[in-house]
mmCIF file of C-alpha atoms and ligand atoms in Angstrom:
data_model
loop_
_atom_site.group_PDB
_atom_site.id
_atom_site.type_symbol
_atom_site.label_atom_id
_atom_site.label_comp_id
_atom_site.label_asym_id
_atom_site.label_seq_id
_atom_site.Cartn_x
_atom_site.Cartn_y
_atom_site.Cartn_z
ATOM 1 C CA MET A 1059 -39.024 -7.280 15.593
ATOM 2 C CA LYS A 1060 -39.247 -11.200 16.119
ATOM 3 C CA VAL A 1061 -36.342 -13.398 16.702
ATOM 4 C CA LEU A 1062 -37.154 -16.870 15.407
ATOM 5 C CA HIS A 1063 -34.908 -19.658 15.819
ATOM 6 C CA THR A 1064 -36.888 -22.666 14.374
ATOM 7 C CA ILE A 1065 -38.274 -23.342 11.108
ATOM 8 C CA ALA A 1066 -41.607 -23.830 12.304
ATOM 9 C CA GLU A 1067 -41.805 -20.283 14.099
ATOM 10 C CA LEU A 1068 -40.481 -18.845 10.757
ATOM 11 C CA ARG A 1069 -43.136 -20.577 8.699
ATOM 12 C CA GLU A 1070 -45.678 -19.258 11.008
ATOM 13 C CA PHE A 1071 -44.440 -15.661 10.797
ATOM 14 C CA ARG A 1072 -44.409 -15.971 7.014
ATOM 15 C CA LYS A 1073 -48.225 -16.547 6.835
ATOM 16 C CA GLN A 1074 -48.807 -12.757 7.699
ATOM 17 C CA ALA A 1075 -45.899 -11.105 6.505
ATOM 18 C CA GLY A 1076 -47.115 -10.159 2.981
ATOM 19 C CA ARG A 1077 -44.439 -9.459 0.428
ATOM 20 C CA VAL A 1078 -41.144 -10.690 1.947
ATOM 21 C CA ILE A 1079 -37.819 -9.429 1.114
ATOM 22 C CA PHE A 1080 -35.125 -11.477 2.491
ATOM 23 C CA VAL A 1081 -31.632 -10.751 3.362
ATOM 24 C CA PRO A 1082 -29.446 -13.894 3.927
ATOM 25 C CA THR A 1083 -26.359 -12.988 6.153
ATOM 26 C CA MET A 1084 -23.912 -14.795 8.318
ATOM 27 C CA GLY A 1085 -24.018 -11.992 10.993
ATOM 28 C CA ASN A 1086 -21.433 -9.684 12.424
ATOM 29 C CA LEU A 1087 -23.485 -7.047 10.738
ATOM 30 C CA HIS A 1088 -21.838 -3.655 9.595
ATOM 31 C CA GLU A 1089 -23.207 -0.566 7.702
ATOM 32 C CA GLY A 1090 -22.976 -2.533 4.420
ATOM 33 C CA HIS A 1091 -25.555 -5.097 5.773
ATOM 34 C CA LEU A 1092 -27.787 -2.200 7.229
ATOM 35 C CA SER A 1093 -27.896 -0.498 3.851
ATOM 36 C CA LEU A 1094 -29.140 -3.755 2.201
ATOM 37 C CA ILE A 1095 -32.116 -3.506 4.664
ATOM 38 C CA HIS A 1096 -32.896 -0.068 3.854
ATOM 39 C CA LEU A 1097 -32.934 -1.219 0.116
ATOM 40 C CA ALA A 1098 -35.142 -4.361 1.005
ATOM 41 C CA GLN A 1099 -37.706 -1.872 2.700
ATOM 42 C CA GLN A 1100 -38.436 -0.323 -0.972
ATOM 43 C CA HIS A 1101 -39.326 -3.625 -2.203
ATOM 44 C CA GLY A 1102 -41.973 -5.063 -0.202
ATOM 45 C CA ASP A 1103 -43.886 -5.330 3.187
ATOM 46 C CA SER A 1104 -41.575 -7.430 5.569
ATOM 47 C CA VAL A 1105 -37.794 -7.619 5.575
ATOM 48 C CA ILE A 1106 -36.621 -11.011 7.005
ATOM 49 C CA VAL A 1107 -32.896 -11.447 7.650
ATOM 50 C CA SER A 1108 -31.307 -14.605 8.342
ATOM 51 C CA ILE A 1109 -28.075 -15.003 10.652
ATOM 52 C CA PHE A 1110 -26.389 -18.290 10.085
ATOM 53 C CA VAL A 1111 -22.894 -19.189 9.640
ATOM 54 C CA ASN A 1112 -22.925 -22.024 7.181
ATOM 55 C CA ARG A 1113 -20.526 -24.706 7.835
ATOM 56 C CA LEU A 1114 -20.960 -26.126 4.295
ATOM 57 C CA GLN A 1115 -19.327 -23.240 2.429
ATOM 58 C CA PHE A 1116 -16.230 -23.338 4.527
ATOM 59 C CA GLY A 1117 -13.261 -25.359 3.556
ATOM 60 C CA ILE A 1118 -10.658 -27.177 5.649
ATOM 61 C CA GLY A 1119 -8.404 -24.606 7.314
ATOM 62 C CA GLU A 1120 -10.738 -21.521 6.549
ATOM 63 C CA ASP A 1121 -12.236 -19.377 9.298
ATOM 64 C CA PHE A 1122 -15.405 -21.110 10.243
ATOM 65 C CA GLU A 1123 -14.609 -21.644 13.854
ATOM 66 C CA ARG A 1124 -13.353 -18.041 14.386
ATOM 67 C CA TYR A 1125 -16.027 -16.451 12.204
ATOM 68 C CA PRO A 1126 -17.349 -13.629 14.597
ATOM 69 C CA ARG A 1127 -20.705 -14.567 16.179
ATOM 70 C CA THR A 1128 -22.445 -11.565 17.463
ATOM 71 C CA LEU A 1129 -26.201 -12.356 17.577
ATOM 72 C CA ALA A 1130 -27.002 -9.933 20.305
ATOM 73 C CA GLN A 1131 -25.232 -6.921 18.793
ATOM 74 C CA ASP A 1132 -26.534 -7.792 15.355
ATOM 75 C CA CYS A 1133 -30.339 -7.916 16.582
ATOM 76 C CA ALA A 1134 -29.895 -4.516 18.254
ATOM 77 C CA LYS A 1135 -28.645 -3.098 14.947
ATOM 78 C CA LEU A 1136 -31.396 -4.775 13.028
ATOM 79 C CA GLU A 1137 -34.197 -3.412 15.341
ATOM 80 C CA THR A 1138 -33.049 0.085 14.685
ATOM 81 C CA VAL A 1139 -33.671 -0.202 10.778
ATOM 82 C CA GLY A 1140 -37.160 -1.539 11.002
ATOM 83 C CA THR A 1141 -36.452 -5.273 10.227
ATOM 84 C CA ALA A 1142 -39.728 -7.279 10.605
ATOM 85 C CA ALA A 1143 -37.936 -10.754 11.739
ATOM 86 C CA VAL A 1144 -34.538 -12.204 12.324
ATOM 87 C CA PHE A 1145 -34.186 -16.112 11.524
ATOM 88 C CA ALA A 1146 -31.239 -17.249 13.486
ATOM 89 C CA PRO A 1147 -31.442 -21.082 13.539
ATOM 90 C CA ALA A 1148 -29.039 -23.285 15.559
ATOM 91 C CA GLU A 1149 -26.856 -25.488 13.323
ATOM 92 C CA ASP A 1150 -28.949 -28.720 14.065
ATOM 93 C CA GLU A 1151 -32.106 -26.715 13.042
ATOM 94 C CA LEU A 1152 -30.702 -26.311 9.418
ATOM 95 C CA TYR A 1153 -28.675 -29.447 9.488
ATOM 96 C CA PRO A 1154 -30.356 -32.042 11.695
ATOM 97 C CA HIS A 1155 -28.123 -34.713 9.878
ATOM 98 C CA PRO A 1156 -25.380 -34.154 7.349
ATOM 99 C CA GLN A 1157 -26.796 -32.660 4.248
ATOM 100 C CA GLN A 1158 -27.474 -35.368 1.661
ATOM 101 C CA TYR A 1159 -28.922 -33.322 -1.414
ATOM 102 C CA CYS A 1160 -26.954 -30.451 -2.558
ATOM 103 C CA ILE A 1161 -27.408 -27.851 -5.307
ATOM 104 C CA GLU A 1162 -24.374 -28.437 -7.776
ATOM 105 C CA PRO A 1163 -23.323 -25.180 -9.394
ATOM 106 C CA PRO A 1164 -21.987 -25.233 -12.980
ATOM 107 C CA ALA A 1165 -18.436 -24.906 -13.863
ATOM 108 C CA ILE A 1166 -18.152 -21.053 -13.472
ATOM 109 C CA ALA A 1167 -18.276 -21.956 -9.836
ATOM 110 C CA ASP A 1168 -14.938 -23.583 -10.100
ATOM 111 C CA GLU A 1169 -13.129 -20.308 -11.355
ATOM 112 C CA LEU A 1170 -12.204 -17.164 -9.621
ATOM 113 C CA CYS A 1171 -12.780 -17.600 -5.782
ATOM 114 C CA GLY A 1172 -14.079 -21.272 -6.466
ATOM 115 C CA LYS A 1173 -10.626 -22.288 -7.645
ATOM 116 C CA PHE A 1174 -9.203 -21.163 -4.325
ATOM 117 C CA ARG A 1175 -12.181 -22.327 -2.234
ATOM 118 C CA PRO A 1176 -13.179 -25.651 -3.675
ATOM 119 C CA GLY A 1177 -16.834 -26.509 -2.925
ATOM 120 C CA HIS A 1178 -17.546 -23.075 -1.396
ATOM 121 C CA PHE A 1179 -20.375 -22.171 -3.967
ATOM 122 C CA ARG A 1180 -21.812 -25.668 -3.598
ATOM 123 C CA GLY A 1181 -22.179 -24.815 0.199
ATOM 124 C CA VAL A 1182 -23.811 -21.473 -0.507
ATOM 125 C CA THR A 1183 -26.157 -22.646 -3.288
ATOM 126 C CA THR A 1184 -27.293 -25.418 -1.014
ATOM 127 C CA VAL A 1185 -27.803 -23.213 2.103
ATOM 128 C CA VAL A 1186 -29.313 -20.595 0.275
ATOM 129 C CA SER A 1187 -31.769 -23.041 -1.522
ATOM 130 C CA LYS A 1188 -32.695 -24.348 1.836
ATOM 131 C CA LEU A 1189 -33.476 -20.880 3.325
ATOM 132 C CA PHE A 1190 -35.423 -19.824 0.258
ATOM 133 C CA ASN A 1191 -37.594 -22.988 0.774
ATOM 134 C CA ILE A 1192 -38.077 -22.003 4.552
ATOM 135 C CA VAL A 1193 -38.576 -18.123 3.965
ATOM 136 C CA GLN A 1194 -40.401 -18.359 0.614
ATOM 137 C CA PRO A 1195 -39.403 -14.578 -0.069
ATOM 138 C CA ASP A 1196 -40.712 -12.659 -2.977
ATOM 139 C CA VAL A 1197 -37.246 -10.891 -3.322
ATOM 140 C CA ALA A 1198 -33.858 -11.684 -2.067
ATOM 141 C CA ILE A 1199 -30.791 -9.145 -1.844
ATOM 142 C CA PHE A 1200 -27.305 -10.127 -2.105
ATOM 143 C CA GLY A 1201 -24.394 -7.637 -2.045
ATOM 144 C CA LYS A 1202 -22.264 -7.122 -5.225
ATOM 145 C CA LYS A 1203 -19.133 -7.286 -3.058
ATOM 146 C CA ASP A 1204 -19.215 -11.029 -3.431
ATOM 147 C CA TYR A 1205 -19.943 -10.733 -7.118
ATOM 148 C CA GLN A 1206 -19.317 -14.425 -8.176
ATOM 149 C CA GLN A 1207 -21.806 -15.435 -5.295
ATOM 150 C CA TYR A 1208 -24.390 -12.948 -6.574
ATOM 151 C CA PHE A 1209 -24.057 -14.128 -10.121
ATOM 152 C CA VAL A 1210 -24.180 -17.759 -9.058
ATOM 153 C CA LEU A 1211 -27.208 -17.283 -7.006
ATOM 154 C CA ARG A 1212 -29.023 -15.234 -9.590
ATOM 155 C CA ASP A 1213 -28.283 -17.853 -12.285
ATOM 156 C CA MET A 1214 -29.474 -20.924 -9.827
ATOM 157 C CA VAL A 1215 -32.912 -19.140 -9.357
ATOM 158 C CA LEU A 1216 -33.412 -18.803 -13.081
ATOM 159 C CA ASP A 1217 -32.134 -22.160 -13.739
ATOM 160 C CA LEU A 1218 -34.239 -23.761 -11.065
ATOM 161 C CA ASN A 1219 -37.344 -21.697 -11.859
ATOM 162 C CA MET A 1220 -37.467 -20.375 -8.280
ATOM 163 C CA PRO A 1221 -40.110 -17.727 -8.082
ATOM 164 C CA ILE A 1222 -37.917 -15.176 -6.505
ATOM 165 C CA ASP A 1223 -36.490 -11.831 -7.808
ATOM 166 C CA ILE A 1224 -32.648 -11.444 -6.914
ATOM 167 C CA ILE A 1225 -31.369 -7.898 -6.382
ATOM 168 C CA GLY A 1226 -27.718 -7.135 -6.422
ATOM 169 C CA ALA A 1227 -26.856 -4.350 -4.023
ATOM 170 C CA GLU A 1228 -23.903 -2.039 -4.536
ATOM 171 C CA THR A 1229 -20.736 -2.498 -2.365
ATOM 172 C CA GLY A 1230 -20.652 -0.339 0.856
ATOM 173 C CA ARG A 1231 -17.107 1.153 1.311
ATOM 174 C CA ALA A 1232 -15.235 2.893 3.948
ATOM 175 C CA GLU A 1233 -14.068 6.398 3.473
ATOM 176 C CA ASP A 1234 -10.796 5.246 2.138
ATOM 177 C CA GLY A 1235 -12.379 2.881 -0.244
ATOM 178 C CA LEU A 1236 -12.281 -0.404 1.390
ATOM 179 C CA ALA A 1237 -15.307 -2.620 0.835
ATOM 180 C CA LEU A 1238 -17.100 -3.143 3.996
ATOM 181 C CA SER A 1239 -16.837 -6.867 5.169
ATOM 182 C CA SER A 1240 -17.348 -8.770 8.346
ATOM 183 C CA ARG A 1241 -13.767 -10.166 7.770
ATOM 184 C CA ASN A 1242 -12.259 -6.490 7.963
ATOM 185 C CA ALA A 1243 -12.547 -7.013 11.629
ATOM 186 C CA TYR A 1244 -9.591 -9.493 11.638
ATOM 187 C CA LEU A 1245 -7.224 -6.841 10.254
ATOM 188 C CA THR A 1246 -4.543 -5.412 12.529
ATOM 189 C CA PRO A 1247 -4.370 -1.627 12.452
ATOM 190 C CA THR A 1248 -1.190 -1.802 10.073
ATOM 191 C CA GLU A 1249 -3.206 -4.191 7.703
ATOM 192 C CA ARG A 1250 -6.038 -2.062 7.826
ATOM 193 C CA ALA A 1251 -4.254 0.839 6.606
ATOM 194 C CA GLU A 1252 -2.883 -1.321 3.834
ATOM 195 C CA ALA A 1253 -6.221 -2.934 2.920
ATOM 196 C CA PRO A 1254 -7.490 0.009 0.534
ATOM 197 C CA ARG A 1255 -4.751 -0.736 -1.924
ATOM 198 C CA ILE A 1256 -7.251 -3.148 -3.564
ATOM 199 C CA TYR A 1257 -9.803 -0.619 -4.368
ATOM 200 C CA ARG A 1258 -7.338 1.889 -5.593
ATOM 201 C CA HIS A 1259 -6.027 -0.639 -8.197
ATOM 202 C CA LEU A 1260 -9.510 -1.515 -9.085
ATOM 203 C CA SER A 1261 -10.443 2.123 -9.667
ATOM 204 C CA GLN A 1262 -7.442 2.457 -11.749
ATOM 205 C CA LEU A 1263 -8.323 -0.599 -13.983
ATOM 206 C CA HIS A 1264 -11.843 0.974 -14.270
ATOM 207 C CA ASP A 1265 -10.433 4.131 -15.523
ATOM 208 C CA ALA A 1266 -7.960 2.791 -17.961
ATOM 209 C CA ILE A 1267 -10.560 0.260 -19.444
ATOM 210 C CA SER A 1268 -13.110 2.714 -19.498
ATOM 211 C CA GLY A 1269 -10.568 4.946 -21.363
ATOM 212 C CA GLY A 1270 -10.085 2.119 -24.044
ATOM 213 C CA ALA A 1271 -7.323 0.128 -22.624
ATOM 214 C CA ARG A 1272 -7.932 -3.665 -23.736
ATOM 215 C CA ASP A 1273 -4.448 -5.226 -22.522
ATOM 216 C CA PHE A 1274 -6.314 -6.810 -19.536
ATOM 217 C CA GLU A 1275 -3.747 -9.567 -18.738
ATOM 218 C CA PRO A 1276 -0.648 -7.428 -18.578
ATOM 219 C CA ARG A 1277 -2.540 -4.799 -16.440
ATOM 220 C CA CYS A 1278 -3.781 -7.309 -14.186
ATOM 221 C CA ALA A 1279 -0.077 -9.089 -13.776
ATOM 222 C CA LEU A 1280 1.043 -5.634 -12.814
ATOM 223 C CA VAL A 1281 -1.390 -5.227 -10.095
ATOM 224 C CA ALA A 1282 -0.806 -8.677 -8.852
ATOM 225 C CA ASN A 1283 2.931 -7.862 -8.749
ATOM 226 C CA ASP A 1284 2.350 -4.626 -6.827
ATOM 227 C CA LEU A 1285 0.134 -6.325 -4.274
ATOM 228 C CA THR A 1286 2.779 -9.049 -3.874
ATOM 229 C CA GLN A 1287 5.436 -6.344 -3.284
ATOM 230 C CA HIS A 1288 3.152 -4.923 -0.535
ATOM 231 C CA GLY A 1289 2.953 -8.264 1.401
ATOM 232 C CA TRP A 1290 -0.275 -9.589 -0.102
ATOM 233 C CA LYS A 1291 -0.794 -13.300 -1.145
ATOM 234 C CA VAL A 1292 -2.691 -12.870 -4.383
ATOM 235 C CA ASP A 1293 -5.482 -15.402 -5.436
ATOM 236 C CA TYR A 1294 -6.302 -13.658 -8.552
ATOM 237 C CA VAL A 1295 -6.786 -10.427 -10.304
ATOM 238 C CA GLU A 1296 -8.884 -10.686 -13.307
ATOM 239 C CA VAL A 1297 -11.166 -8.833 -15.729
ATOM 240 C CA ARG A 1298 -14.413 -10.876 -16.870
ATOM 241 C CA ASP A 1299 -17.476 -10.254 -18.674
ATOM 242 C CA ALA A 1300 -19.992 -9.265 -16.146
ATOM 243 C CA HIS A 1301 -22.780 -10.922 -18.005
ATOM 244 C CA THR A 1302 -21.456 -14.296 -18.209
ATOM 245 C CA LEU A 1303 -18.209 -14.085 -15.758
ATOM 246 C CA GLY A 1304 -16.547 -15.645 -18.528
ATOM 247 C CA MET A 1305 -13.462 -14.197 -20.239
ATOM 248 C CA PRO A 1306 -14.288 -10.714 -22.156
ATOM 249 C CA THR A 1307 -15.217 -11.182 -25.729
ATOM 250 C CA LEU A 1308 -15.469 -8.477 -28.508
ATOM 251 C CA GLN A 1309 -19.111 -8.616 -27.712
ATOM 252 C CA SER A 1310 -18.879 -7.815 -24.028
ATOM 253 C CA THR A 1311 -20.811 -4.677 -23.138
ATOM 254 C CA ARG A 1312 -20.144 -4.577 -19.288
ATOM 255 C CA LEU A 1313 -16.934 -5.947 -17.650
ATOM 256 C CA VAL A 1314 -16.064 -6.441 -14.174
ATOM 257 C CA ALA A 1315 -12.586 -6.307 -12.455
ATOM 258 C CA LEU A 1316 -12.220 -8.717 -9.579
ATOM 259 C CA ILE A 1317 -9.472 -9.123 -6.993
ATOM 260 C CA ALA A 1318 -9.071 -11.584 -4.209
ATOM 261 C CA ALA A 1319 -5.837 -11.629 -1.989
ATOM 262 C CA LYS A 1320 -4.697 -12.314 1.550
ATOM 263 C CA LEU A 1321 -3.454 -9.724 3.938
ATOM 264 C CA GLY A 1322 -1.814 -11.699 6.750
ATOM 265 C CA ASN A 1323 -4.533 -14.263 7.730
ATOM 266 C CA THR A 1324 -7.351 -12.339 6.133
ATOM 267 C CA ARG A 1325 -8.762 -13.018 2.781
ATOM 268 C CA LEU A 1326 -10.361 -9.878 1.080
ATOM 269 C CA ILE A 1327 -12.291 -9.756 -2.010
ATOM 270 C CA ASP A 1328 -13.513 -6.668 -4.098
ATOM 271 C CA ASN A 1329 -14.558 -5.802 -7.684
ATOM 272 C CA ILE A 1330 -15.737 -2.914 -9.790
ATOM 273 C CA GLU A 1331 -18.055 -3.055 -12.606
ATOM 274 C CA ILE A 1332 -17.009 -1.248 -16.024
ATOM 275 C CA GLU A 1333 -19.529 -0.280 -18.496
ATOM 276 C CA LEU A 1334 -17.970 -0.320 -22.206
HETATM 277 O O1 PAF B 2443 -22.847 -13.698 1.814
HETATM 278 C C1 PAF B 2443 -23.027 -14.527 2.891
HETATM 279 O O2 PAF B 2443 -22.918 -13.948 3.952
HETATM 280 C C2 PAF B 2443 -23.237 -15.860 2.663
HETATM 281 O O3 PAF B 2443 -22.414 -16.520 1.809
HETATM 282 C C3 PAF B 2443 -24.658 -16.389 2.526
HETATM 283 C C4 PAF B 2443 -25.254 -15.756 1.214
HETATM 284 C C5 PAF B 2443 -25.585 -15.721 3.755
HETATM 285 C C6 PAF B 2443 -24.958 -17.833 2.568
HETATM 286 O O4 PAF B 2443 -24.320 -18.496 3.810
#
């Protein structure tokens, strides 16, 4: 496995890499990421993983500084699953000067997480476009845990005619249902025991809606209320149309229930898709 730090090294490697499957990450890799690599291997010749904590997508007061940076451990894990190359640029390799041209996502990026993290998706679309230009992958894989991110990036590739297939990977979960996330490392033992409540609520919403319930708003309000009573600070509990991320309509054929809430200092997000 090659560990590459410069754009020039990556471009040189790319020349002989064949069909490239790209998995962009911010590092601190867990089982969920490794399952993305396994999925990636089914789609091409070389899996390239990027590890870069992207300042542009963090707001003021968010966890950019304390985001865990664990490159040596990440590379050791990636080596065991047959990764062809890791691209781990320093910050001034990707941003030698303040980024001047940015990819402005559409209004849907200002809803859900975007409402609570202004500018977040603009930072994501901009860095992912830069990484796409550098890596020139045939396929890129994003976890569906970050459902809105997956949606926005899939839409960006279509809208900007980027010749890249986007694959959404199912969310990896701990045995108690908690979605695997690098931010779980911030949770205290008490918070970790409480954290699966989100997934329990999502599963109940899934079952109720699959069973015919259409009173989305009051159900979501009850969930938000229960989370608040258990010490969470809720950003949103919503049911959306999975194809548009807009509000469900009578024509919706697939929905997604999404939750974002803070437990102590840790913001967790999760979602569940619901076929109608
Ligand atoms: O999901 C992430 O880890 C990041 O948002 C991404 C896609 C690597 C962009 O920095």
